[in-house]
PDB file of C-alpha atoms in Angstrom:
ATOM      1  CA  ASN A 149     -21.823  13.320  -1.648  1.00  0.00           C
ATOM      2  CA  ALA A 150     -21.309  16.436   0.434  1.00  0.00           C
ATOM      3  CA  GLY A 151     -17.685  17.184   1.194  1.00  0.00           C
ATOM      4  CA  MET A 152     -16.475  14.865  -1.563  1.00  0.00           C
ATOM      5  CA  ARG A 153     -15.038  15.442  -5.025  1.00  0.00           C
ATOM      6  CA  LEU A 154     -14.151  13.228  -7.964  1.00  0.00           C
ATOM      7  CA  LEU A 155     -10.410  12.621  -8.103  1.00  0.00           C
ATOM      8  CA  PRO A 156      -9.021  13.756 -11.468  1.00  0.00           C
ATOM      9  CA  GLU A 157      -7.804  10.867 -13.652  1.00  0.00           C
ATOM     10  CA  GLU A 158      -4.230  12.178 -13.650  1.00  0.00           C
ATOM     11  CA  GLU A 159      -4.101  12.182  -9.828  1.00  0.00           C
ATOM     12  CA  ARG A 160      -5.676   8.727  -9.708  1.00  0.00           C
ATOM     13  CA  LEU A 161      -3.007   7.345 -12.046  1.00  0.00           C
ATOM     14  CA  GLU A 162      -0.207   9.106 -10.123  1.00  0.00           C
ATOM     15  CA  THR A 163      -1.510   7.609  -6.887  1.00  0.00           C
ATOM     16  CA  LEU A 164      -1.601   4.130  -8.455  1.00  0.00           C
ATOM     17  CA  ALA A 165       2.012   4.539  -9.607  1.00  0.00           C
ATOM     18  CA  ILE A 166       3.110   5.588  -6.098  1.00  0.00           C
ATOM     19  CA  LEU A 167       1.218   2.673  -4.543  1.00  0.00           C
ATOM     20  CA  LYS A 168       2.843   0.255  -6.999  1.00  0.00           C
ATOM     21  CA  LYS A 169       6.303   1.599  -6.132  1.00  0.00           C
ATOM     22  CA  ASN A 170       5.559   1.354  -2.398  1.00  0.00           C
ATOM     23  CA  ARG A 171       4.270  -2.209  -2.824  1.00  0.00           C
ATOM     24  CA  GLU A 172       7.480  -3.203  -4.629  1.00  0.00           C
ATOM     25  CA  GLU A 173       9.591  -1.681  -1.828  1.00  0.00           C
ATOM     26  CA  VAL A 174       7.629  -3.515   0.874  1.00  0.00           C
ATOM     27  CA  ASP A 175       7.798  -6.766  -1.116  1.00  0.00           C
ATOM     28  CA  ARG A 176      11.596  -6.409  -1.349  1.00  0.00           C
ATOM     29  CA  ALA A 177      11.823  -5.745   2.390  1.00  0.00           C
ATOM     30  CA  ILE A 178       9.706  -8.839   3.136  1.00  0.00           C
ATOM     31  CA  GLN A 179      11.881 -10.949   0.839  1.00  0.00           C
ATOM     32  CA  GLY A 180      14.938  -9.640   2.679  1.00  0.00           C
ATOM     33  CA  LEU A 181      13.718 -10.950   6.019  1.00  0.00           C
ATOM     34  CA  PRO A 182      15.490 -14.001   7.436  1.00  0.00           C
ATOM     35  CA  LEU A 183      13.892 -17.350   6.615  1.00  0.00           C
ATOM     36  CA  ARG A 184      13.610 -18.114  10.316  1.00  0.00           C
ATOM     37  CA  ILE A 185      11.994 -15.277  12.221  1.00  0.00           C
ATOM     38  CA  GLU A 186      12.817 -15.798  15.860  1.00  0.00           C
ATOM     39  CA  THR A 187      13.546 -12.578  17.686  1.00  0.00           C
ATOM     40  CA  LEU A 188      10.894 -10.169  18.887  1.00  0.00           C
ATOM     41  CA  SER A 189      12.269  -7.389  16.691  1.00  0.00           C
ATOM     42  CA  GLN A 190      12.132  -9.665  13.617  1.00  0.00           C
ATOM     43  CA  ILE A 191       8.529 -10.613  14.439  1.00  0.00           C
ATOM     44  CA  ARG A 192       7.574  -6.942  14.874  1.00  0.00           C
ATOM     45  CA  ARG A 193       9.312  -5.996  11.596  1.00  0.00           C
ATOM     46  CA  LYS A 194       7.529  -8.795   9.696  1.00  0.00           C
ATOM     47  CA  ASP A 195       4.149  -7.837  11.193  1.00  0.00           C
ATOM     48  CA  GLU A 196       4.691  -4.153  10.347  1.00  0.00           C
ATOM     49  CA  LEU A 197       5.665  -4.967   6.759  1.00  0.00           C
ATOM     50  CA  GLU A 198       2.652  -7.246   6.321  1.00  0.00           C
ATOM     51  CA  ARG A 199       0.355  -4.540   7.760  1.00  0.00           C
ATOM     52  CA  ARG A 200       1.797  -1.949   5.351  1.00  0.00           C
ATOM     53  CA  LEU A 201       1.407  -4.360   2.440  1.00  0.00           C
ATOM     54  CA  LYS A 202      -2.276  -4.895   3.301  1.00  0.00           C
ATOM     55  CA  GLU A 203      -2.862  -1.113   3.529  1.00  0.00           C
ATOM     56  CA  ILE A 204      -1.189  -0.598   0.146  1.00  0.00           C
ATOM     57  CA  GLU A 205      -3.208  -3.399  -1.460  1.00  0.00           C
ATOM     58  CA  ASP A 206      -6.466  -2.026  -0.022  1.00  0.00           C
ATOM     59  CA  ALA A 207      -5.650   1.462  -1.350  1.00  0.00           C
ATOM     60  CA  PHE A 208      -4.643  -0.031  -4.715  1.00  0.00           C
ATOM     61  CA  LYS A 209      -8.106  -1.626  -5.018  1.00  0.00           C
ATOM     62  CA  ILE A 210      -9.786   1.713  -4.312  1.00  0.00           C
ATOM     63  CA  PHE A 211      -7.655   3.712  -6.752  1.00  0.00           C
ATOM     64  CA  SER A 212      -8.062   1.030  -9.438  1.00  0.00           C
ATOM     65  CA  ARG A 213     -11.727   1.987  -9.752  1.00  0.00           C
ATOM     66  CA  PRO A 214     -12.528   4.203 -12.744  1.00  0.00           C
ATOM     67  CA  LYS A 215     -14.063   6.871 -10.485  1.00  0.00           C
ATOM     68  CA  VAL A 216     -12.666   7.681  -7.050  1.00  0.00           C
ATOM     69  CA  LEU A 217     -14.304  10.109  -4.619  1.00  0.00           C
ATOM     70  CA  VAL A 218     -12.077  11.824  -2.057  1.00  0.00           C
ATOM     71  CA  HIS A 219     -12.811  14.083   0.885  1.00  0.00           C
ATOM     72  CA  LEU A 220     -12.339  17.799   0.294  1.00  0.00           C
TER      73      LEU A 220
END
C-alpha cells in the first residue's frame, strides 16, 4: 500500500509490551473505583477508563498480528 510500511518486529513487540503495561494500569484504576458509582465525576471517570481500555484492547489485537502495516 502506498504510504505504508511494514512495522519491524522489534517495534511491534515493544508496542505490545507498552499496550500490556497500559492495560494493567487501566485495569488497576477500574478496580480502584468505588463499588457504587453515583456522582457525575465517578460516572465520567468510569466511562473514560472503559473507553481507554477498549482502545488499548483494539490496538492490542492489531499489534498481535504477525505483520503490521503503519502509515509513513
